[in-house]
PDB file of C-alpha atoms in Angstrom:
ATOM      1  CA  LYS A   1     -12.656   5.145 -11.728  1.00 83.00           C
ATOM      2  CA  GLN A   2     -10.756   1.947 -11.035  1.00 86.00           C
ATOM      3  CA  GLU A   3     -12.259  -0.227  -8.336  1.00 91.00           C
ATOM      4  CA  VAL A   4     -10.488  -3.243  -6.880  1.00 95.00           C
ATOM      5  CA  THR A   5     -12.340  -5.954  -4.975  1.00 95.00           C
ATOM      6  CA  GLN A   6     -10.965  -8.887  -3.031  1.00 96.00           C
ATOM      7  CA  ILE A   7     -12.940 -11.963  -2.102  1.00 92.00           C
ATOM      8  CA  PRO A   8     -13.146 -13.447   0.441  1.00 92.00           C
ATOM      9  CA  ALA A   9     -12.576 -10.784   3.088  1.00 94.00           C
ATOM     10  CA  ALA A  10     -11.371 -13.440   5.508  1.00 95.00           C
ATOM     11  CA  LEU A  11     -10.294 -17.041   5.179  1.00 95.00           C
ATOM     12  CA  SER A  12      -9.290 -19.703   7.676  1.00 97.00           C
ATOM     13  CA  VAL A  13      -7.640 -22.938   6.528  1.00 97.00           C
ATOM     14  CA  PRO A  14      -5.809 -25.838   8.134  1.00 97.00           C
ATOM     15  CA  GLU A  15      -2.062 -26.065   7.718  1.00 97.00           C
ATOM     16  CA  GLY A  16      -0.933 -27.771   4.517  1.00 97.00           C
ATOM     17  CA  GLU A  17      -3.932 -26.789   2.434  1.00 97.00           C
ATOM     18  CA  ASN A  18      -3.544 -25.137  -0.963  1.00 97.00           C
ATOM     19  CA  LEU A  19      -5.592 -21.964  -1.308  1.00 96.00           C
ATOM     20  CA  VAL A  20      -6.566 -19.252  -3.768  1.00 96.00           C
ATOM     21  CA  LEU A  21      -7.160 -15.565  -3.087  1.00 97.00           C
ATOM     22  CA  ASN A  22      -9.086 -13.521  -5.615  1.00 97.00           C
ATOM     23  CA  CYS A  23      -8.738  -9.961  -6.853  1.00 98.00           C
ATOM     24  CA  SER A  24     -10.956  -8.284  -9.444  1.00 97.00           C
ATOM     25  CA  PHE A  25     -10.649  -4.843 -11.045  1.00 96.00           C
ATOM     26  CA  THR A  26     -13.028  -2.805 -13.181  1.00 95.00           C
ATOM     27  CA  ASP A  27     -10.652  -1.061 -15.608  1.00 90.00           C
ATOM     28  CA  SER A  28      -8.612  -3.461 -17.730  1.00 88.00           C
ATOM     29  CA  ALA A  29      -6.175  -0.746 -18.887  1.00 89.00           C
ATOM     30  CA  ILE A  30      -3.673  -1.695 -16.226  1.00 90.00           C
ATOM     31  CA  TYR A  31       0.110  -1.284 -16.355  1.00 88.00           C
ATOM     32  CA  ASN A  32       0.741  -3.938 -13.723  1.00 91.00           C
ATOM     33  CA  LEU A  33      -0.808  -5.688 -10.741  1.00 94.00           C
ATOM     34  CA  GLN A  34       0.945  -6.345  -7.465  1.00 94.00           C
ATOM     35  CA  TRP A  35       0.261  -8.594  -4.492  1.00 96.00           C
ATOM     36  CA  PHE A  36       1.342  -7.442  -1.035  1.00 96.00           C
ATOM     37  CA  ARG A  37       1.422  -9.048   2.390  1.00 97.00           C
ATOM     38  CA  GLN A  38       0.652  -7.074   5.558  1.00 95.00           C
ATOM     39  CA  ASP A  39       1.222  -8.398   9.058  1.00 95.00           C
ATOM     40  CA  PRO A  40      -0.879  -6.868  11.871  1.00 91.00           C
ATOM     41  CA  GLY A  41       0.171  -3.308  12.646  1.00 89.00           C
ATOM     42  CA  LYS A  42       2.962  -3.396  10.065  1.00 92.00           C
ATOM     43  CA  GLY A  43       3.748  -1.991   6.643  1.00 92.00           C
ATOM     44  CA  LEU A  44       3.331  -3.788   3.325  1.00 94.00           C
ATOM     45  CA  THR A  45       5.755  -6.251   1.784  1.00 94.00           C
ATOM     46  CA  SER A  46       5.658  -6.827  -1.968  1.00 92.00           C
ATOM     47  CA  LEU A  47       5.188 -10.482  -2.895  1.00 95.00           C
ATOM     48  CA  LEU A  48       4.709 -10.600  -6.653  1.00 94.00           C
ATOM     49  CA  LEU A  49       4.361  -8.069  -9.453  1.00 92.00           C
ATOM     50  CA  ILE A  50       2.785  -9.018 -12.791  1.00 93.00           C
ATOM     51  CA  GLN A  51       3.228  -6.750 -15.784  1.00 90.00           C
ATOM     52  CA  SER A  52       0.194  -6.318 -18.046  1.00 91.00           C
ATOM     53  CA  SER A  53       1.900  -8.397 -20.754  1.00 91.00           C
ATOM     54  CA  GLN A  54       2.430 -11.348 -18.420  1.00 93.00           C
ATOM     55  CA  ARG A  55       0.035 -14.117 -17.457  1.00 95.00           C
ATOM     56  CA  GLU A  56       1.646 -15.233 -14.214  1.00 95.00           C
ATOM     57  CA  GLN A  57       4.540 -14.872 -11.807  1.00 95.00           C
ATOM     58  CA  THR A  58       5.922 -17.377  -9.329  1.00 96.00           C
ATOM     59  CA  SER A  59       7.970 -17.062  -6.171  1.00 95.00           C
ATOM     60  CA  GLY A  60       8.483 -20.133  -4.049  1.00 97.00           C
ATOM     61  CA  ARG A  61       5.083 -21.413  -2.898  1.00 97.00           C
ATOM     62  CA  LEU A  62       3.301 -18.396  -4.367  1.00 98.00           C
ATOM     63  CA  ASN A  63       1.885 -18.111  -7.862  1.00 98.00           C
ATOM     64  CA  ALA A  64      -0.033 -15.115  -9.135  1.00 97.00           C
ATOM     65  CA  SER A  65      -1.997 -15.092 -12.365  1.00 97.00           C
ATOM     66  CA  LEU A  66      -3.475 -12.227 -14.359  1.00 97.00           C
ATOM     67  CA  ASP A  67      -6.373 -12.198 -16.813  1.00 96.00           C
ATOM     68  CA  LYS A  68      -6.755  -8.635 -18.027  1.00 93.00           C
ATOM     69  CA  SER A  69      -9.718  -9.317 -20.275  1.00 92.00           C
ATOM     70  CA  SER A  70     -11.828 -10.590 -17.387  1.00 95.00           C
ATOM     71  CA  GLY A  71     -10.366  -8.139 -14.868  1.00 96.00           C
ATOM     72  CA  ARG A  72      -9.130 -10.828 -12.500  1.00 97.00           C
ATOM     73  CA  SER A  73      -6.032 -11.961 -10.677  1.00 98.00           C
ATOM     74  CA  THR A  74      -5.521 -14.871  -8.330  1.00 97.00           C
ATOM     75  CA  LEU A  75      -2.850 -15.575  -5.742  1.00 97.00           C
ATOM     76  CA  TYR A  76      -2.260 -19.273  -5.223  1.00 98.00           C
ATOM     77  CA  ILE A  77      -0.508 -20.361  -2.029  1.00 98.00           C
ATOM     78  CA  ALA A  78       0.685 -23.962  -1.966  1.00 98.00           C
ATOM     79  CA  ALA A  79       1.074 -26.032   1.195  1.00 98.00           C
ATOM     80  CA  SER A  80       0.033 -23.214   3.519  1.00 97.00           C
ATOM     81  CA  GLN A  81       1.866 -22.697   6.815  1.00 97.00           C
ATOM     82  CA  PRO A  82       0.938 -20.811  10.016  1.00 97.00           C
ATOM     83  CA  GLY A  83       3.571 -18.230   9.051  1.00 97.00           C
ATOM     84  CA  ASP A  84       1.471 -17.362   6.007  1.00 98.00           C
ATOM     85  CA  SER A  85      -1.176 -15.872   8.309  1.00 98.00           C
ATOM     86  CA  ALA A  86      -1.494 -12.209   7.322  1.00 97.00           C
ATOM     87  CA  THR A  87      -3.615  -9.857   5.239  1.00 96.00           C
ATOM     88  CA  TYR A  88      -3.026 -10.074   1.503  1.00 97.00           C
ATOM     89  CA  LEU A  89      -3.661  -6.977  -0.615  1.00 97.00           C
ATOM     90  CA  CYS A  90      -3.697  -6.598  -4.369  1.00 97.00           C
ATOM     91  CA  ALA A  91      -3.048  -3.277  -6.067  1.00 95.00           C
ATOM     92  CA  VAL A  92      -3.273  -2.169  -9.681  1.00 94.00           C
ATOM     93  CA  LYS A  93      -1.368   0.534 -11.491  1.00 90.00           C
ATOM     94  CA  LEU A  94      -3.177   2.026 -14.452  1.00 84.00           C
ATOM     95  CA  THR A  95      -1.599   2.739 -17.799  1.00 80.00           C
ATOM     96  CA  GLY A  96      -0.945   6.463 -17.968  1.00 72.00           C
ATOM     97  CA  GLY A  97      -1.862   6.844 -14.314  1.00 62.00           C
ATOM     98  CA  GLY A  98       1.542   7.918 -13.095  1.00 70.00           C
ATOM     99  CA  ASN A  99       2.664   5.635 -10.302  1.00 78.00           C
ATOM    100  CA  LYS A 100      -0.629   5.696  -8.442  1.00 85.00           C
ATOM    101  CA  LEU A 101      -1.790   2.386  -7.050  1.00 91.00           C
ATOM    102  CA  THR A 102      -5.401   1.446  -6.384  1.00 93.00           C
ATOM    103  CA  PHE A 103      -5.664  -1.089  -3.585  1.00 95.00           C
ATOM    104  CA  GLY A 104      -8.223  -3.751  -2.818  1.00 96.00           C
ATOM    105  CA  THR A 105      -9.660  -4.144   0.668  1.00 93.00           C
ATOM    106  CA  GLY A 106      -7.577  -7.242   1.392  1.00 95.00           C
ATOM    107  CA  THR A 107      -8.118 -10.851   2.412  1.00 97.00           C
ATOM    108  CA  GLN A 108      -7.262 -11.726   5.998  1.00 96.00           C
ATOM    109  CA  LEU A 109      -5.786 -15.242   6.014  1.00 97.00           C
ATOM    110  CA  LYS A 110      -5.401 -17.460   9.053  1.00 98.00           C
ATOM    111  CA  VAL A 111      -3.608 -20.791   8.730  1.00 97.00           C
ATOM    112  CA  GLU A 112      -4.303 -23.011  11.704  1.00 96.00           C
ATOM    113  CA  LEU A 113      -2.207 -25.821  13.116  1.00 91.00           C
TER     114      LEU A 113
ATOM    115  CA  ASP B   1      20.629  -0.415   6.803  1.00 55.00           C
ATOM    116  CA  GLY B   2      18.633   0.871   3.854  1.00 65.00           C
ATOM    117  CA  GLY B   3      14.947   1.445   4.229  1.00 93.00           C
ATOM    118  CA  ILE B   4      12.043   3.640   5.114  1.00 96.00           C
ATOM    119  CA  THR B   5      11.493   4.818   8.662  1.00 96.00           C
ATOM    120  CA  GLN B   6       8.344   6.333  10.086  1.00 97.00           C
ATOM    121  CA  SER B   7       8.011   7.980  13.443  1.00 94.00           C
ATOM    122  CA  PRO B   8       6.443   7.890  15.859  1.00 94.00           C
ATOM    123  CA  LYS B   9       4.893   4.421  15.876  1.00 94.00           C
ATOM    124  CA  TYR B  10       1.882   5.778  17.816  1.00 95.00           C
ATOM    125  CA  LEU B  11       0.701   9.377  17.883  1.00 94.00           C
ATOM    126  CA  PHE B  12      -2.077  10.969  19.884  1.00 91.00           C
ATOM    127  CA  ARG B  13      -3.855  14.106  18.752  1.00 89.00           C
ATOM    128  CA  LYS B  14      -6.042  16.399  20.778  1.00 88.00           C
ATOM    129  CA  GLU B  15      -9.050  18.117  19.248  1.00 84.00           C
ATOM    130  CA  GLY B  16      -8.043  21.117  17.155  1.00 86.00           C
ATOM    131  CA  GLN B  17      -4.357  20.198  17.136  1.00 91.00           C
ATOM    132  CA  ASN B  18      -2.090  19.812  14.123  1.00 94.00           C
ATOM    133  CA  VAL B  19       0.300  16.863  14.219  1.00 95.00           C
ATOM    134  CA  THR B  20       3.161  15.896  11.917  1.00 96.00           C
ATOM    135  CA  LEU B  21       4.133  12.366  10.915  1.00 97.00           C
ATOM    136  CA  SER B  22       7.703  11.767   9.860  1.00 97.00           C
ATOM    137  CA  CYS B  23       8.853   9.668   6.893  1.00 98.00           C
ATOM    138  CA  GLU B  24      12.514   9.275   5.976  1.00 98.00           C
ATOM    139  CA  GLN B  25      14.142   7.051   3.341  1.00 97.00           C
ATOM    140  CA  ASN B  26      17.800   6.379   2.612  1.00 96.00           C
ATOM    141  CA  LEU B  27      17.134   4.418  -0.566  1.00 95.00           C
ATOM    142  CA  ASN B  28      17.786   7.405  -2.828  1.00 94.00           C
ATOM    143  CA  HIS B  29      14.283   7.015  -4.248  1.00 93.00           C
ATOM    144  CA  ASP B  30      12.836   9.862  -6.275  1.00 92.00           C
ATOM    145  CA  ALA B  31       9.176   9.420  -5.407  1.00 93.00           C
ATOM    146  CA  MET B  32       7.436   9.271  -2.034  1.00 95.00           C
ATOM    147  CA  TYR B  33       3.819   8.647  -1.060  1.00 96.00           C
ATOM    148  CA  TRP B  34       1.445   8.869   1.896  1.00 97.00           C
ATOM    149  CA  TYR B  35      -1.462   6.465   2.320  1.00 97.00           C
ATOM    150  CA  ARG B  36      -4.199   6.153   4.890  1.00 97.00           C
ATOM    151  CA  GLN B  37      -5.579   2.758   5.943  1.00 96.00           C
ATOM    152  CA  ASP B  38      -8.856   2.319   7.823  1.00 94.00           C
ATOM    153  CA  PRO B  39     -10.122  -1.002   9.230  1.00 86.00           C
ATOM    154  CA  GLY B  40     -11.634  -3.181   6.533  1.00 78.00           C
ATOM    155  CA  GLN B  41     -10.567  -0.807   3.769  1.00 82.00           C
ATOM    156  CA  GLY B  42      -7.724  -0.717   1.324  1.00 86.00           C
ATOM    157  CA  LEU B  43      -5.046   1.939   1.304  1.00 94.00           C
ATOM    158  CA  ARG B  44      -6.071   5.354   0.009  1.00 95.00           C
ATOM    159  CA  LEU B  45      -3.584   7.827  -1.418  1.00 95.00           C
ATOM    160  CA  ILE B  46      -3.307  11.162   0.411  1.00 97.00           C
ATOM    161  CA  TYR B  47      -0.387  12.910  -1.312  1.00 97.00           C
ATOM    162  CA  TYR B  48       2.563  11.934  -3.452  1.00 95.00           C
ATOM    163  CA  SER B  49       5.765  13.557  -4.647  1.00 95.00           C
ATOM    164  CA  GLN B  50       7.749  12.543  -7.705  1.00 91.00           C
ATOM    165  CA  ILE B  51      10.580  15.001  -7.190  1.00 91.00           C
ATOM    166  CA  VAL B  52      11.956  17.385  -4.586  1.00 94.00           C
ATOM    167  CA  ASN B  53       9.927  20.585  -4.127  1.00 95.00           C
ATOM    168  CA  ASP B  54       6.951  19.156  -5.971  1.00 94.00           C
ATOM    169  CA  PHE B  55       3.925  17.165  -4.790  1.00 95.00           C
ATOM    170  CA  GLN B  56       0.394  16.338  -5.927  1.00 94.00           C
ATOM    171  CA  LYS B  57      -2.868  15.623  -4.159  1.00 95.00           C
ATOM    172  CA  GLY B  58      -4.081  12.073  -4.034  1.00 93.00           C
ATOM    173  CA  ASP B  59      -7.648  10.886  -3.594  1.00 92.00           C
ATOM    174  CA  ILE B  60      -8.198  12.126  -0.028  1.00 95.00           C
ATOM    175  CA  ALA B  61      -5.947  15.188   0.455  1.00 97.00           C
ATOM    176  CA  GLU B  62      -8.440  17.364   2.350  1.00 96.00           C
ATOM    177  CA  GLY B  63      -7.275  18.121   5.877  1.00 96.00           C
ATOM    178  CA  TYR B  64      -3.670  17.116   5.163  1.00 97.00           C
ATOM    179  CA  SER B  65      -0.534  18.948   4.030  1.00 98.00           C
ATOM    180  CA  VAL B  66       2.949  17.843   2.988  1.00 98.00           C
ATOM    181  CA  SER B  67       6.347  19.234   2.057  1.00 97.00           C
ATOM    182  CA  ARG B  68       9.277  17.800   0.094  1.00 97.00           C
ATOM    183  CA  GLU B  69      12.271  20.007   0.823  1.00 97.00           C
ATOM    184  CA  LYS B  70      14.720  17.121   0.803  1.00 97.00           C
ATOM    185  CA  LYS B  71      14.820  13.982  -1.321  1.00 97.00           C
ATOM    186  CA  GLU B  72      14.928  11.712   1.704  1.00 97.00           C
ATOM    187  CA  SER B  73      12.115  13.301   3.716  1.00 98.00           C
ATOM    188  CA  PHE B  74       8.358  13.647   3.139  1.00 98.00           C
ATOM    189  CA  PRO B  75       6.547  14.741   6.348  1.00 98.00           C
ATOM    190  CA  LEU B  76       2.752  14.664   6.543  1.00 98.00           C
ATOM    191  CA  THR B  77       0.820  17.147   8.673  1.00 97.00           C
ATOM    192  CA  VAL B  78      -2.665  16.195   9.808  1.00 96.00           C
ATOM    193  CA  THR B  79      -4.436  19.486  10.360  1.00 94.00           C
ATOM    194  CA  SER B  80      -7.401  20.320  12.570  1.00 90.00           C
ATOM    195  CA  ALA B  81      -9.489  20.420   9.392  1.00 89.00           C
ATOM    196  CA  GLN B  82      -9.250  16.632   9.174  1.00 90.00           C
ATOM    197  CA  LYS B  83     -12.301  15.638  11.197  1.00 87.00           C
ATOM    198  CA  ASN B  84     -11.710  11.908  11.284  1.00 91.00           C
ATOM    199  CA  PRO B  85      -7.942  11.441  11.530  1.00 93.00           C
ATOM    200  CA  THR B  86      -7.881   8.151  13.433  1.00 94.00           C
ATOM    201  CA  ALA B  87      -6.211   5.676  11.074  1.00 96.00           C
ATOM    202  CA  PHE B  88      -3.006   3.849  10.219  1.00 96.00           C
ATOM    203  CA  TYR B  89      -0.723   5.981   8.030  1.00 97.00           C
ATOM    204  CA  LEU B  90       1.750   4.399   5.658  1.00 97.00           C
ATOM    205  CA  CYS B  91       4.591   6.062   3.794  1.00 97.00           C
ATOM    206  CA  ALA B  92       6.150   4.561   0.673  1.00 96.00           C
ATOM    207  CA  SER B  93       8.890   5.397  -1.798  1.00 95.00           C
ATOM    208  CA  SER B  94       9.817   4.229  -5.274  1.00 91.00           C
ATOM    209  CA  PRO B  95      12.863   4.555  -7.521  1.00 88.00           C
ATOM    210  CA  ARG B  96      12.859   5.963 -11.017  1.00 81.00           C
ATOM    211  CA  VAL B  97      14.435   3.547 -13.501  1.00 69.00           C
ATOM    212  CA  SER B  98      14.894   4.634 -17.112  1.00 65.00           C
ATOM    213  CA  GLY B  99      12.357   7.363 -16.566  1.00 68.00           C
ATOM    214  CA  THR B 100       9.717   5.046 -15.080  1.00 70.00           C
ATOM    215  CA  LEU B 101       8.695   4.985 -11.429  1.00 67.00           C
ATOM    216  CA  GLU B 102       9.018   1.419 -10.223  1.00 76.00           C
ATOM    217  CA  THR B 103       7.470  -0.605  -7.421  1.00 84.00           C
ATOM    218  CA  GLN B 104       6.731   1.061  -4.090  1.00 89.00           C
ATOM    219  CA  TYR B 105       8.451   0.118  -0.837  1.00 92.00           C
ATOM    220  CA  PHE B 106       6.566   0.727   2.384  1.00 95.00           C
ATOM    221  CA  GLY B 107       7.520   1.925   5.835  1.00 96.00           C
ATOM    222  CA  PRO B 108       6.255   0.334   9.079  1.00 95.00           C
ATOM    223  CA  GLY B 109       3.427   2.836   9.586  1.00 96.00           C
ATOM    224  CA  THR B 110       2.218   5.294  12.226  1.00 97.00           C
ATOM    225  CA  ARG B 111      -1.044   4.783  14.086  1.00 96.00           C
ATOM    226  CA  LEU B 112      -2.786   8.077  14.861  1.00 95.00           C
ATOM    227  CA  LEU B 113      -5.378   8.203  17.611  1.00 93.00           C
ATOM    228  CA  VAL B 114      -7.555  11.102  18.704  1.00 87.00           C
ATOM    229  CA  LEU B 115      -7.867  11.836  22.430  1.00 82.00           C
TER     230      LEU B 115
END
């Protein structure tokens, strides 16, 4: 059974700092991996999706990497801003698993002024 | 506006009562999903439907029921058999492109509380 873990569970940084969020998964037979953002009491917004054949994806200040062999993904946020404060979730879709996603527990990020 | 709507935003359930959460999408997506989110935990899949009039159990289907009579609607009923229903419920949908179900888009969620 696929298990997805995110470390740290919570993170507080000063504005302007670069930071890395980690996601690890136990089954490397993934179809893709996706990073989502969730604001308090809201739904999820997709940030980046990495196919299993890709090593990284970039969108603005965000860069996500994928290392299938080690079962790890990282989300790099450059020059963090208070508006980046949210919970970040990673989710994996298994090969042959239909469209079912297995989610991590999330990292709650707070960017302080 | 295209998107996924969930109603109500907050829902209160009395002991022994069944309640139904609404999820509607006007994105013409084939597949729809229901997830449950508890504090400090990731989302867990309750039920999903890849096509009208068909649905499958997810990882935590006990105490829940769904229907998919229309493409745009996927209501979730929380039955009295669900002993710990307090949670945040999220609905999602995804399009089918060239036979493959693509990324999921999420609604704003419904918070269910037990009185």
